[in-house]
Short mmCIF file of C-alpha atoms in Angstrom, two decimals:
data_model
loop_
_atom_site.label_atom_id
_atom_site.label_comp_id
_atom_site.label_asym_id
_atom_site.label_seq_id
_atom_site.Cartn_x
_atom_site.Cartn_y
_atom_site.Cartn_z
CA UNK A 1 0.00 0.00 0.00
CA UNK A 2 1.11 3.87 -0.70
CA UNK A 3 3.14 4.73 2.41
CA UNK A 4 3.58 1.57 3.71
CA UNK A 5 7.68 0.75 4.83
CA UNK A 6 8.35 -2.91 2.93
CA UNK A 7 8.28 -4.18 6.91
CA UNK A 8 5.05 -2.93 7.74
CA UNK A 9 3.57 -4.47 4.04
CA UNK A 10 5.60 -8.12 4.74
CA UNK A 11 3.53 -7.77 8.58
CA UNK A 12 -0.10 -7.31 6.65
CA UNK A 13 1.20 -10.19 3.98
CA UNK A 14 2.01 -12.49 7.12
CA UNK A 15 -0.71 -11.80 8.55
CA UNK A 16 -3.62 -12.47 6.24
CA UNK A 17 -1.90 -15.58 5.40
CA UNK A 18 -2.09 -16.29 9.61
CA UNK A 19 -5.59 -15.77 9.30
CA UNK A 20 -6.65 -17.61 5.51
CA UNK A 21 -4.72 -20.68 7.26
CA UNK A 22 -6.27 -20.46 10.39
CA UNK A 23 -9.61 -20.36 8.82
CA UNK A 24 -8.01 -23.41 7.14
CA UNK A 25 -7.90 -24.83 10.18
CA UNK A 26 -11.04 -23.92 12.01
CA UNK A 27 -13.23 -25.05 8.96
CA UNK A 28 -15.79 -27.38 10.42
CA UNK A 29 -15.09 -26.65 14.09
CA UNK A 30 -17.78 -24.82 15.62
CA UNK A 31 -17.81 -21.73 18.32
CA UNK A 32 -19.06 -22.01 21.50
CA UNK A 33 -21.02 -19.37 23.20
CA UNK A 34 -22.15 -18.58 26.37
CA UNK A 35 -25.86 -18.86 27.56
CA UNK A 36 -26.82 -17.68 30.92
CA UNK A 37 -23.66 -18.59 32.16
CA UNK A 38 -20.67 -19.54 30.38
CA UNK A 39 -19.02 -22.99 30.37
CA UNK A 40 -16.24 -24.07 32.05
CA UNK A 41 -13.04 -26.29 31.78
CA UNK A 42 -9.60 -27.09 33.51
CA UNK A 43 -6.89 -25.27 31.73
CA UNK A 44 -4.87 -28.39 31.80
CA UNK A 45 -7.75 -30.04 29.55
CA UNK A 46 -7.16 -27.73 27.16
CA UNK A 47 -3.45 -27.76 27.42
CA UNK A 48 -3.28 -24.75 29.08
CA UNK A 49 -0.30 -23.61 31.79
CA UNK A 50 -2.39 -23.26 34.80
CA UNK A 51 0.06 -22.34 36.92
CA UNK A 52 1.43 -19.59 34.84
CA UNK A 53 -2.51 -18.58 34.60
CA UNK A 54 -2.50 -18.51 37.98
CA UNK A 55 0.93 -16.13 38.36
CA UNK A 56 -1.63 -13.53 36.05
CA UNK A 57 -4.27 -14.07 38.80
CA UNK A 58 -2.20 -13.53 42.19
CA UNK A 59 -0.82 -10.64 40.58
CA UNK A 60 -4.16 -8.92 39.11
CA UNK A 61 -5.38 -9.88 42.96
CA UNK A 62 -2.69 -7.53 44.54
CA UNK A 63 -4.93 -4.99 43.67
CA UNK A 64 -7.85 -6.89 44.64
CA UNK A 65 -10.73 -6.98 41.90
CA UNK A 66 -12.73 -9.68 39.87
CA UNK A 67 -11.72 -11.81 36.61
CA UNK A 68 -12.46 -14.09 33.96
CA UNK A 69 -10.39 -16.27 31.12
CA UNK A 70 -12.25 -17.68 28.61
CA UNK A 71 -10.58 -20.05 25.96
CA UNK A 72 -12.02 -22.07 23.35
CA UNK A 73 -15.48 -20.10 24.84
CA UNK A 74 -15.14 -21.72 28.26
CA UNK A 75 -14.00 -20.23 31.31
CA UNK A 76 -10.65 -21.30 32.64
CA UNK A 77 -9.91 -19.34 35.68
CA UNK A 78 -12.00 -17.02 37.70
CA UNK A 79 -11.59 -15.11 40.74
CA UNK A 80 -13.63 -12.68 43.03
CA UNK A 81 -17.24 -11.60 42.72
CA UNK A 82 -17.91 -11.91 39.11
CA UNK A 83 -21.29 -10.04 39.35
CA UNK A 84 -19.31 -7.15 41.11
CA UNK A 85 -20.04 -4.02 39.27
CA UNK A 86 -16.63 -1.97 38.96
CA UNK A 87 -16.02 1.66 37.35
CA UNK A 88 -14.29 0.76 33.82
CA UNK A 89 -13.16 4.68 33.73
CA UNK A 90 -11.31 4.72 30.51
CA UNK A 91 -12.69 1.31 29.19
CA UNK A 92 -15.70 3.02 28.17
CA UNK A 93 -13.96 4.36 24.98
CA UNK A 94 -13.87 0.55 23.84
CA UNK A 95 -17.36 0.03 24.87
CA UNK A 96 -18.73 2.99 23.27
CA UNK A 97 -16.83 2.48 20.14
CA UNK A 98 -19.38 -0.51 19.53
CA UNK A 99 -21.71 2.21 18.20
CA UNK A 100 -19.64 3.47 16.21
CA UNK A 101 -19.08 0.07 14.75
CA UNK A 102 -23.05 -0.04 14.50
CA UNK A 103 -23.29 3.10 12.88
CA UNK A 104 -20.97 2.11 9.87
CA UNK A 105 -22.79 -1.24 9.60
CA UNK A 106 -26.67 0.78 9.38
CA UNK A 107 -24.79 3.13 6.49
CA UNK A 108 -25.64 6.02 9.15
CA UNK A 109 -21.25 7.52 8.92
CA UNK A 110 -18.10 6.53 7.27
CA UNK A 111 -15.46 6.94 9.33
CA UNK A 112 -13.60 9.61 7.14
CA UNK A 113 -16.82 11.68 7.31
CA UNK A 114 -15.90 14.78 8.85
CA UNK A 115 -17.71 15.54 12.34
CA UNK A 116 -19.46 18.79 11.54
CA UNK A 117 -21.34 16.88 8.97
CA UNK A 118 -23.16 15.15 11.73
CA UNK A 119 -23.02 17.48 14.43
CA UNK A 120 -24.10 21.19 13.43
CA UNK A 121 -21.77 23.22 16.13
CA UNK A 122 -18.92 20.35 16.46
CA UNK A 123 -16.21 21.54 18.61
CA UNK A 124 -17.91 24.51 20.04
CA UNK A 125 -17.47 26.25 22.81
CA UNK A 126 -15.01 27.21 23.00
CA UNK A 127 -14.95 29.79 20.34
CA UNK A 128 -11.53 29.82 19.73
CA UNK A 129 -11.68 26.49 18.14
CA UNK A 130 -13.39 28.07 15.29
CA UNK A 131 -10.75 30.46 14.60
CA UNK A 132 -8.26 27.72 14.72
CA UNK A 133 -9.99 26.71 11.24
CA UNK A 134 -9.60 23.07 12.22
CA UNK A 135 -12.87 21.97 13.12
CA UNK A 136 -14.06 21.42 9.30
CA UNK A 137 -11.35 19.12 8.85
CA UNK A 138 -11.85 16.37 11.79
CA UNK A 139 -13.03 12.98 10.95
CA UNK A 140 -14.90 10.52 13.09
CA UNK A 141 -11.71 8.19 12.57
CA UNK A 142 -10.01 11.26 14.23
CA UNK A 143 -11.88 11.17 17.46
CA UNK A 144 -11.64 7.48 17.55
CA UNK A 145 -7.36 7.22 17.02
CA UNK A 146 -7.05 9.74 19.31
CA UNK A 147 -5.45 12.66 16.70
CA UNK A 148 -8.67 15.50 16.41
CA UNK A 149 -6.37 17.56 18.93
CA UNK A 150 -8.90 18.24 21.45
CA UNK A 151 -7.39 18.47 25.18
CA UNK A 152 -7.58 15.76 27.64
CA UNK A 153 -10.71 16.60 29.85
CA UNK A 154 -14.44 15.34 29.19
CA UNK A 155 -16.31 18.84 29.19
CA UNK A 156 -15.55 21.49 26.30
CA UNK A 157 -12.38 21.84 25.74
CA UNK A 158 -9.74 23.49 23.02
CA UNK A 159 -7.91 22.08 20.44
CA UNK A 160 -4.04 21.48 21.10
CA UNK A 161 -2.86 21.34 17.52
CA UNK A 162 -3.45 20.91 13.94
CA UNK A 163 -6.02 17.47 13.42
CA UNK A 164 -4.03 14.05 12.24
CA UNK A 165 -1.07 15.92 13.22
CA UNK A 166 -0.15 14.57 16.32
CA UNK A 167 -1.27 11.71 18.66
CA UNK A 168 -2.47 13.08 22.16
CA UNK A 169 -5.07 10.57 24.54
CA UNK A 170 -8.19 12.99 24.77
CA UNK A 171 -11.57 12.05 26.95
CA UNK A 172 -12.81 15.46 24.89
CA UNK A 173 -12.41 14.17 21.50
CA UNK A 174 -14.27 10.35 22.25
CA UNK A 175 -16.73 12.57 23.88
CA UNK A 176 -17.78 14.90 20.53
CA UNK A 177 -17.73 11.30 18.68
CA UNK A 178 -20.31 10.33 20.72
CA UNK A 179 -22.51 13.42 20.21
CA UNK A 180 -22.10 13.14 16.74
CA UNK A 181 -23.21 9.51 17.21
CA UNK A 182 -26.48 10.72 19.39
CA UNK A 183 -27.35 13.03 16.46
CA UNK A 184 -27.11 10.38 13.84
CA UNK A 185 -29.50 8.01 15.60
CA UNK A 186 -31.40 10.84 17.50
CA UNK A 187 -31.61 8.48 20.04
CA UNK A 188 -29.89 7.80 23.87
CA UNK A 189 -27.30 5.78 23.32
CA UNK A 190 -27.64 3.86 25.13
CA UNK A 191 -30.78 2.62 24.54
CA UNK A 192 -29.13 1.78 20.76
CA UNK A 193 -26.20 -0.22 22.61
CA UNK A 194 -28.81 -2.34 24.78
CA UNK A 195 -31.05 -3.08 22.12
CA UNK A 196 -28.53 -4.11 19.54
CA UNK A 197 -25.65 -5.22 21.03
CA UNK A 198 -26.40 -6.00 25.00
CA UNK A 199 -29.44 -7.83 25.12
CA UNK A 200 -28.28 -10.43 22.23
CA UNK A 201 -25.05 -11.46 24.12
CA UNK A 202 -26.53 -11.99 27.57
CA UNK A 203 -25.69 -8.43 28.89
CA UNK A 204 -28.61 -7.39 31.25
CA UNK A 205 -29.46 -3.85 33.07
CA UNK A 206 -28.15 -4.92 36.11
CA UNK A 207 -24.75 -6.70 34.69
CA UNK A 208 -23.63 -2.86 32.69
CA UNK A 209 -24.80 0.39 33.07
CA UNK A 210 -24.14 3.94 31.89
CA UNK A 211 -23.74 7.08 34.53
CA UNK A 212 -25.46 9.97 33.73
CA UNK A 213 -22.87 12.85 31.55
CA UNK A 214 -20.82 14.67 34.22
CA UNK A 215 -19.05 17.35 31.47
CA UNK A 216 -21.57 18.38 29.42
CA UNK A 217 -25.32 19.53 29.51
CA UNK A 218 -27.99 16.90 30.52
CA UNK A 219 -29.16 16.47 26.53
CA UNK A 220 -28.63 17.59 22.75
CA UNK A 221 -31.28 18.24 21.10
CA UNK A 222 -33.75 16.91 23.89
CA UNK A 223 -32.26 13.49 23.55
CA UNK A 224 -30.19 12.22 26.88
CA UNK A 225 -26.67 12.50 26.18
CA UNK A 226 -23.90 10.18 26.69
CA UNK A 227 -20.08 10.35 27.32
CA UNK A 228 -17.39 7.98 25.77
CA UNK A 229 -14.55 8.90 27.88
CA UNK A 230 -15.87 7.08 31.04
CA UNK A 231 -19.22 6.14 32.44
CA UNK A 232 -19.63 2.51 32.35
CA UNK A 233 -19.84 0.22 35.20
CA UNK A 234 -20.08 -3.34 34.57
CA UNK A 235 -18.83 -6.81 35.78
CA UNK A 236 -16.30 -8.71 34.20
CA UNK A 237 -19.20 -11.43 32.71
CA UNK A 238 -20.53 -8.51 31.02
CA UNK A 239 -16.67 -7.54 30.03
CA UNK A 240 -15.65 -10.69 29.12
CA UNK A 241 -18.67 -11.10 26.53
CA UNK A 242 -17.91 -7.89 24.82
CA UNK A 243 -14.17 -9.05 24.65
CA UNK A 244 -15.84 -12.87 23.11
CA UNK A 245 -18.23 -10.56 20.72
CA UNK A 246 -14.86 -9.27 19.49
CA UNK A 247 -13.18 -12.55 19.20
CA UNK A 248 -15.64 -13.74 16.70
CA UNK A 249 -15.37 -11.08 14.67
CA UNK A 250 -18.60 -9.17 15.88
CA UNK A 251 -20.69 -12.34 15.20
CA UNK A 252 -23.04 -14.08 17.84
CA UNK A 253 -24.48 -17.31 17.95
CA UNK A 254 -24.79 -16.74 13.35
CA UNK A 255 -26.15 -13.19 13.97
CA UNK A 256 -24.29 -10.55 13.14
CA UNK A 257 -23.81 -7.46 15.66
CA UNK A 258 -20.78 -6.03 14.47
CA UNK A 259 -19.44 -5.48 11.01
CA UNK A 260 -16.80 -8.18 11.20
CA UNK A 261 -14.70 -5.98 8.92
CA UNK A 262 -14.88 -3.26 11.36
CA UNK A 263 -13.46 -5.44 14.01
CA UNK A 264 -10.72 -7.01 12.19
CA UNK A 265 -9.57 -3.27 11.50
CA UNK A 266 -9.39 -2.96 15.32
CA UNK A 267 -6.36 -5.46 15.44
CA UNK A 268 -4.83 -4.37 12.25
CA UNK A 269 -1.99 -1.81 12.42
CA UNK A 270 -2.20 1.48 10.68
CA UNK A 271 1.05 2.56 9.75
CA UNK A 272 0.02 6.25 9.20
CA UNK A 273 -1.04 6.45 12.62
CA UNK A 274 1.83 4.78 14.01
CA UNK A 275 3.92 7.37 12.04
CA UNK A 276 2.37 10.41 14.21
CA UNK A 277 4.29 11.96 17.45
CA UNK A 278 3.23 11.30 20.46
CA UNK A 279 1.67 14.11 22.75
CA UNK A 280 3.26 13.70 26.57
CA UNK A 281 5.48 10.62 25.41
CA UNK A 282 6.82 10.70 29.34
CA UNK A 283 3.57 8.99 30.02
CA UNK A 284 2.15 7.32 26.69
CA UNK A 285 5.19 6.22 25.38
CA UNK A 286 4.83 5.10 21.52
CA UNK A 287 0.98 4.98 22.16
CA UNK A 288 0.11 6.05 18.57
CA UNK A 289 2.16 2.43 17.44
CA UNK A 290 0.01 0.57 19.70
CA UNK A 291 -3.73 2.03 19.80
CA UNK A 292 -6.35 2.34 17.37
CA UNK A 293 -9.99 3.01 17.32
CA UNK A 294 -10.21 3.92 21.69
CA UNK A 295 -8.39 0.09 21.58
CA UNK A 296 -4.59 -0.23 23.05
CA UNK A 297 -2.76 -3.06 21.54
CA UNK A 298 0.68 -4.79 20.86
CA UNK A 299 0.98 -4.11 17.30
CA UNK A 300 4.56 -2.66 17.43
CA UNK A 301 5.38 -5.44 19.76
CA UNK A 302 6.12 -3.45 23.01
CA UNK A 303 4.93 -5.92 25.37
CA UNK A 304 7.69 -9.35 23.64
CA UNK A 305 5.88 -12.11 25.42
CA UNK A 306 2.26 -11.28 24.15
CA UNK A 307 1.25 -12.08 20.60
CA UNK A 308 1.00 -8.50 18.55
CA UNK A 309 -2.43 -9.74 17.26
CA UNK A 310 -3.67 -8.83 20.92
CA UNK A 311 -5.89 -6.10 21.77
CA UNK A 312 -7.76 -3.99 24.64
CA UNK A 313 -9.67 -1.69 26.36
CA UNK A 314 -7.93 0.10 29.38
CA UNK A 315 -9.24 2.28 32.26
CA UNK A 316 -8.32 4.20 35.45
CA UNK A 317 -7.62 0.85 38.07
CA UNK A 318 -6.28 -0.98 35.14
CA UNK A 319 -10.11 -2.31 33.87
CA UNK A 320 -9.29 -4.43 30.79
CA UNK A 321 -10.99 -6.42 28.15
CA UNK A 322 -8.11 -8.36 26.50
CA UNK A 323 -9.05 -10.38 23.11
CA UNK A 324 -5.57 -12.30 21.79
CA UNK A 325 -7.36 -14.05 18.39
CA UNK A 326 -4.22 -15.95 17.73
CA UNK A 327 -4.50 -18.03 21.53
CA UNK A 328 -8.76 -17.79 20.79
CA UNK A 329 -8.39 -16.06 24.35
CA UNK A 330 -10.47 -13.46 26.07
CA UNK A 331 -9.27 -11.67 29.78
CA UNK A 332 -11.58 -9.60 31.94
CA UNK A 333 -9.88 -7.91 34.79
CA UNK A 334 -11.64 -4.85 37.08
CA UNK A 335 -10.47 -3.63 40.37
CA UNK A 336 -8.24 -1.29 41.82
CA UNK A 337 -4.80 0.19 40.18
CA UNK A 338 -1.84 -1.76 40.31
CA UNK A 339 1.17 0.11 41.37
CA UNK A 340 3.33 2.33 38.79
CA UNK A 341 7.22 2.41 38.94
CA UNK A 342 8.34 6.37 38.56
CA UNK A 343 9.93 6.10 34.93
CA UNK A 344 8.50 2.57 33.81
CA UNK A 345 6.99 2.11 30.39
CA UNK A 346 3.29 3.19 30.37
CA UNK A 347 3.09 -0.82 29.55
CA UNK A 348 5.27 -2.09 32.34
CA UNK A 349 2.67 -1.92 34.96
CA UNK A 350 0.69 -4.77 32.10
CA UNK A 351 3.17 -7.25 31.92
CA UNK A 352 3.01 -8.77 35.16
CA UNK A 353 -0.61 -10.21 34.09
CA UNK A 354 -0.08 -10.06 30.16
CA UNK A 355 2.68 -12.17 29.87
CA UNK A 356 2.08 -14.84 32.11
CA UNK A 357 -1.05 -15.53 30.34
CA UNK A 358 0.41 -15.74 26.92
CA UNK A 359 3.35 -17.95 27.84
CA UNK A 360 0.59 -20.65 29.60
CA UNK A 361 -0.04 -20.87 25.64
CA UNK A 362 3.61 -21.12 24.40
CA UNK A 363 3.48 -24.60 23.02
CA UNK A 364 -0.02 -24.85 21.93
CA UNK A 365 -1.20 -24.52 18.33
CA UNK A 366 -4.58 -22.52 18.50
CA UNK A 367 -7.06 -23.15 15.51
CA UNK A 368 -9.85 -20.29 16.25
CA UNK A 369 -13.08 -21.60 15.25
CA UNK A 370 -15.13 -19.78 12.56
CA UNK A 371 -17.82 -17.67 14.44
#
């Protein structure tokens, strides 16, 4: 592709022939889903490490919390309350991005649609955003990856710099994509996320639910208004079964939720992006090689033990819905924060329950089932 280094273009090569052979693979093997509850089995029946699964565990339980595996679409070690509601913080990005995902699939955007198209006002207050003469040229995509340029709180907030110029982690910018979102369905939001996506994976009222806006006025338009940048609290059943929605490729029990090319582009590195500065590098490192669409992941291969097809949501006290396709693997963590090292890698503090997980799967060969 134009732009592409020959590395980045032998990494897409590799890794459609990964997939077209693991399809190979899977062909005639059936996913399992969840129904009520999910099933369950020892991760030594599968082949799995379980003591290196349980080195993740102890260490995600120094902070105390809840948490699911699920492999092969059984559960393979829990801990805590798993009906516990937490505050995902920051994993609301992921969660919220779902709509976006459903708006592309109803025709309703396209994600290089530029936000004022949607949203009359976009961007505004404050005014000087308007004399920046920036605001015409933001996309949706440039909410989602993080490079619109809006500042990092929730409420109204200026732009930093010149759009797609730079990569800077913004609750601001996730939170105009999801105005823009509430204008295109002139609907709550969350009504649109329970109908389509909740209630046909087994995600009740009581399992997830949405705070009421804390930046911005009560409604737009007269219709309630939601926030991206944090506002979900939810249990790591619920978590875990958005992370297993992801793993087959947006597909549940044959119905389709999520365009399954929208969530394959969630794990596939764009080398554009990855190309852009990093805002604040001291504490987001090489962030704009490793996220993409509100989704951190291990593209550039930052975190060596973990495969680079893995992806995931991230909050404030390290909430995380981790989806490795390669090891058919979902995590769901929630809790309080782990502990930071003054200097450490803005990954570091992951790789105490990352990597243990992945090497439990070191010498297995994983053939994903087709969804």
């Amino acid at each position: 592709m134009p732009g592409q280094s020959q590395g980045a273009r032998r990494q897409l090569l590799l890794s459609g022939l990964l997939s077209a052979v693991l399809m190979m693979l899977g062909e005639g093997l059936a996913a399992i889903y969840p129904g009520e509850t999910w099933p369950e089995a020892r991760p030594a029946d599968l082949g799995v490490d379980e003591a290196r699964l349980q080195a993740a565990r102890d260490y995600a339980l120094s902070a105390g919390g809840s948490g699911l595996m699920v492999h092969q679409g059984k559960v393979i070690m829990r801990w805590g309350d798993t009906q516990a509601l937490y505050d995902l913080k920051s994993s609301s990005k992921s969660i919220g991005c779902m709509i976006l995902g459903l708006a592309l699939k109803d025709g309703k955007v396209k994600l290089d649609d530029p936000a004022m198209q949607h949203l009359p006002g976009f961007g505004l207050p404050p005014e000087t955003n308007k004399l920046t003469g920036w605001l015409p040229r933001i996309t949706l995509r440039m909410l989602a990856d993080q490079t619109a340029g809006f500042d990092k709180p929730g409420g109204f907030v200026p732009l930093l710099f010149e759009p797609d110029s730079q990569w800077s982690y913004s609750d601001g910018g996730p939170n105009w994509l999801a105005d823009c979102l509430t204008k295109v369905y002139g609907r709550d939001l969350n009504e649109v996320l329970f109908e389509r996506v909740c209630a046909p994976i087994g995600i009740g009222a009581g399992d997830l639910r949405w705070r009421n806006h804390a930046y911005r006025p009560a409604t737009l338009d007269g219709i309630k208004r939601r926030e991206f940048g944090s506002g979900f609290h939810a249990n790591v059943n619920a978590m875990a079964r958005i992370g297993y929605l992801h793993l087959r490729e947006g597909v549940w029990k044959g119905q389709t939720i999520l365009p399954p090319e929208f969530v394959r582009m969630l794990r596939t590195p764009d080398a554009a992006l990855a190309r852009l500065p990093v805002r604040l590098p001291e504490e987001y490192g090489r962030a704009s090689a490793h996220y993409r669409m509100l989704w951190w992941n291990n593209f550039d291969g930052t975190m060596r033990g973990l495969p680079r097809d893995a992806y995931w949501s991230w909050g404030l006290y390290d909430s995380l819905i981790v989806v490795v396709p390669s090891l058919d693997l979902v995590v769901a963590r929630a809790g309080q924060s782990w502990p930071r090292k003054k200097g450490a890698d803005h990954y570091e503090v992951l790789r105490p329950f990352l990597e243990p997980i992945a090497a439990a799967f070191l010498k297995r060969e994983i053939n994903p089932p087709k969804p």
